[in-house]
């Protein structure tokens, strides 16, 4: 007599494949910081925040005041590559306009 059941190997396993997903870690994030100086005009800082960080004029003005009063402000949090690019863009833009504005990044 023929049956459609597989032969019993005595182990009781049906042969279920278990696949586990490897846990991937999120890449570290970096804060982009704008530093205060006594020479860069406030209007220029507002323009930088609007242009490179997509802030509205009101948001940029508030952040600029924070930089002015506290000496530093976080202007965004990004992956390493994006943070590095933003810092480079801001520094290059400030240099081309002959302003000593400083922008840095640090691990969050």
PDB file of C-alpha atoms in Angstrom:
ATOM      1  CA  UNK A   1       0.000   0.000   0.000  1.00  0.00           C
ATOM      2  CA  UNK A   2       1.399   3.462  -1.031  1.00  0.00           C
ATOM      3  CA  UNK A   3       1.080   6.544   1.190  1.00  0.00           C
ATOM      4  CA  UNK A   4       1.924  10.196   0.573  1.00  0.00           C
ATOM      5  CA  UNK A   5       3.725  10.601   3.905  1.00  0.00           C
ATOM      6  CA  UNK A   6       7.492  10.778   3.982  1.00  0.00           C
ATOM      7  CA  UNK A   7       9.287   7.882   5.630  1.00  0.00           C
ATOM      8  CA  UNK A   8       9.730   8.264   9.367  1.00  0.00           C
ATOM      9  CA  UNK A   9      13.374   8.752  10.253  1.00  0.00           C
ATOM     10  CA  UNK A  10      12.628   8.433  13.921  1.00  0.00           C
ATOM     11  CA  UNK A  11      13.527  12.044  14.743  1.00  0.00           C
ATOM     12  CA  UNK A  12      10.045  13.532  14.501  1.00  0.00           C
ATOM     13  CA  UNK A  13      11.227  16.642  12.574  1.00  0.00           C
ATOM     14  CA  UNK A  14       9.227  17.703   9.574  1.00  0.00           C
ATOM     15  CA  UNK A  15      12.098  19.732   8.044  1.00  0.00           C
ATOM     16  CA  UNK A  16      11.033  23.307   8.780  1.00  0.00           C
ATOM     17  CA  UNK A  17      13.670  25.808   7.696  1.00  0.00           C
ATOM     18  CA  UNK A  18      14.157  28.607  10.181  1.00  0.00           C
ATOM     19  CA  UNK A  19      15.671  31.781   8.809  1.00  0.00           C
ATOM     20  CA  UNK A  20      16.709  34.534  11.201  1.00  0.00           C
ATOM     21  CA  UNK A  21      17.253  38.083  10.080  1.00  0.00           C
ATOM     22  CA  UNK A  22      20.599  39.505  11.120  1.00  0.00           C
ATOM     23  CA  UNK A  23      20.278  42.488  13.422  1.00  0.00           C
ATOM     24  CA  UNK A  24      21.672  45.539  11.678  1.00  0.00           C
ATOM     25  CA  UNK A  25      22.820  48.502  13.688  1.00  0.00           C
ATOM     26  CA  UNK A  26      21.761  51.990  12.692  1.00  0.00           C
ATOM     27  CA  UNK A  27      24.685  54.146  11.628  1.00  0.00           C
ATOM     28  CA  UNK A  28      25.770  56.715  14.208  1.00  0.00           C
ATOM     29  CA  UNK A  29      24.372  60.220  13.855  1.00  0.00           C
ATOM     30  CA  UNK A  30      26.329  63.454  13.983  1.00  0.00           C
ATOM     31  CA  UNK A  31      25.292  66.877  15.236  1.00  0.00           C
ATOM     32  CA  UNK A  32      26.198  69.822  13.027  1.00  0.00           C
ATOM     33  CA  UNK A  33      27.109  72.819  15.199  1.00  0.00           C
ATOM     34  CA  UNK A  34      27.295  76.485  14.285  1.00  0.00           C
ATOM     35  CA  UNK A  35      29.716  78.559  16.384  1.00  0.00           C
ATOM     36  CA  UNK A  36      29.407  82.213  17.271  1.00  0.00           C
ATOM     37  CA  UNK A  37      31.964  84.831  16.314  1.00  0.00           C
ATOM     38  CA  UNK A  38      32.038  88.600  16.646  1.00  0.00           C
ATOM     39  CA  UNK A  39      32.367  89.363  12.930  1.00  0.00           C
ATOM     40  CA  UNK A  40      29.860  87.378  10.858  1.00  0.00           C
ATOM     41  CA  UNK A  41      26.673  89.420  10.315  1.00  0.00           C
ATOM     42  CA  UNK A  42      23.510  87.949  11.813  1.00  0.00           C
ATOM     43  CA  UNK A  43      21.761  88.236   8.430  1.00  0.00           C
ATOM     44  CA  UNK A  44      24.436  86.041   6.857  1.00  0.00           C
ATOM     45  CA  UNK A  45      23.941  83.361   9.536  1.00  0.00           C
ATOM     46  CA  UNK A  46      20.180  83.427   8.926  1.00  0.00           C
ATOM     47  CA  UNK A  47      20.811  83.039   5.186  1.00  0.00           C
ATOM     48  CA  UNK A  48      23.128  80.046   5.794  1.00  0.00           C
ATOM     49  CA  UNK A  49      20.529  78.339   7.992  1.00  0.00           C
ATOM     50  CA  UNK A  50      17.800  78.848   5.392  1.00  0.00           C
ATOM     51  CA  UNK A  51      19.961  77.773   2.448  1.00  0.00           C
ATOM     52  CA  UNK A  52      21.826  74.766   3.836  1.00  0.00           C
ATOM     53  CA  UNK A  53      19.489  73.493   6.550  1.00  0.00           C
ATOM     54  CA  UNK A  54      16.085  74.203   4.995  1.00  0.00           C
ATOM     55  CA  UNK A  55      14.858  76.374   7.841  1.00  0.00           C
ATOM     56  CA  UNK A  56      12.133  78.960   7.498  1.00  0.00           C
ATOM     57  CA  UNK A  57      13.149  82.555   8.113  1.00  0.00           C
ATOM     58  CA  UNK A  58      11.575  82.456  11.601  1.00  0.00           C
ATOM     59  CA  UNK A  59      13.348  79.193  12.531  1.00  0.00           C
ATOM     60  CA  UNK A  60      16.664  80.470  11.192  1.00  0.00           C
ATOM     61  CA  UNK A  61      16.302  83.713  13.144  1.00  0.00           C
ATOM     62  CA  UNK A  62      15.656  81.812  16.396  1.00  0.00           C
ATOM     63  CA  UNK A  63      18.649  79.513  15.876  1.00  0.00           C
ATOM     64  CA  UNK A  64      20.849  82.490  14.978  1.00  0.00           C
ATOM     65  CA  UNK A  65      19.857  84.158  18.268  1.00  0.00           C
ATOM     66  CA  UNK A  66      20.726  80.957  20.143  1.00  0.00           C
ATOM     67  CA  UNK A  67      24.158  80.894  18.476  1.00  0.00           C
ATOM     68  CA  UNK A  68      24.617  84.578  19.314  1.00  0.00           C
ATOM     69  CA  UNK A  69      23.576  84.253  22.976  1.00  0.00           C
ATOM     70  CA  UNK A  70      24.974  80.807  23.869  1.00  0.00           C
ATOM     71  CA  UNK A  71      27.965  80.681  21.545  1.00  0.00           C
ATOM     72  CA  UNK A  72      26.905  77.481  19.777  1.00  0.00           C
ATOM     73  CA  UNK A  73      23.769  75.732  18.515  1.00  0.00           C
ATOM     74  CA  UNK A  74      22.926  72.394  16.947  1.00  0.00           C
ATOM     75  CA  UNK A  75      21.571  73.126  13.483  1.00  0.00           C
ATOM     76  CA  UNK A  76      20.890  69.542  12.407  1.00  0.00           C
ATOM     77  CA  UNK A  77      21.554  65.860  13.049  1.00  0.00           C
ATOM     78  CA  UNK A  78      22.627  63.713  10.112  1.00  0.00           C
ATOM     79  CA  UNK A  79      24.539  60.629   9.053  1.00  0.00           C
ATOM     80  CA  UNK A  80      28.329  61.097   8.928  1.00  0.00           C
ATOM     81  CA  UNK A  81      28.458  61.708   5.178  1.00  0.00           C
ATOM     82  CA  UNK A  82      25.658  64.262   5.138  1.00  0.00           C
ATOM     83  CA  UNK A  83      26.977  66.081   8.218  1.00  0.00           C
ATOM     84  CA  UNK A  84      30.440  66.241   6.661  1.00  0.00           C
ATOM     85  CA  UNK A  85      28.986  67.631   3.431  1.00  0.00           C
ATOM     86  CA  UNK A  86      26.933  70.276   5.261  1.00  0.00           C
ATOM     87  CA  UNK A  87      29.957  71.418   7.283  1.00  0.00           C
ATOM     88  CA  UNK A  88      32.017  71.693   4.105  1.00  0.00           C
ATOM     89  CA  UNK A  89      29.297  73.627   2.278  1.00  0.00           C
ATOM     90  CA  UNK A  90      28.864  76.118   5.123  1.00  0.00           C
ATOM     91  CA  UNK A  91      32.597  76.634   5.583  1.00  0.00           C
ATOM     92  CA  UNK A  92      33.169  77.117   1.851  1.00  0.00           C
ATOM     93  CA  UNK A  93      30.232  79.519   1.550  1.00  0.00           C
ATOM     94  CA  UNK A  94      31.458  81.578   4.531  1.00  0.00           C
ATOM     95  CA  UNK A  95      35.004  81.707   3.128  1.00  0.00           C
ATOM     96  CA  UNK A  96      33.777  82.822  -0.295  1.00  0.00           C
ATOM     97  CA  UNK A  97      31.863  85.650   1.394  1.00  0.00           C
ATOM     98  CA  UNK A  98      34.876  86.489   3.582  1.00  0.00           C
ATOM     99  CA  UNK A  99      33.207  85.654   6.902  1.00  0.00           C
ATOM    100  CA  UNK A 100      34.918  83.700   9.709  1.00  0.00           C
ATOM    101  CA  UNK A 101      31.787  81.654  10.484  1.00  0.00           C
ATOM    102  CA  UNK A 102      32.712  78.224  11.883  1.00  0.00           C
ATOM    103  CA  UNK A 103      30.708  75.034  11.508  1.00  0.00           C
ATOM    104  CA  UNK A 104      31.690  71.682  13.040  1.00  0.00           C
ATOM    105  CA  UNK A 105      30.259  68.244  13.665  1.00  0.00           C
ATOM    106  CA  UNK A 106      30.390  65.817  16.544  1.00  0.00           C
ATOM    107  CA  UNK A 107      29.035  62.347  17.224  1.00  0.00           C
ATOM    108  CA  UNK A 108      25.663  62.408  18.932  1.00  0.00           C
TER     109      UNK A 108
END
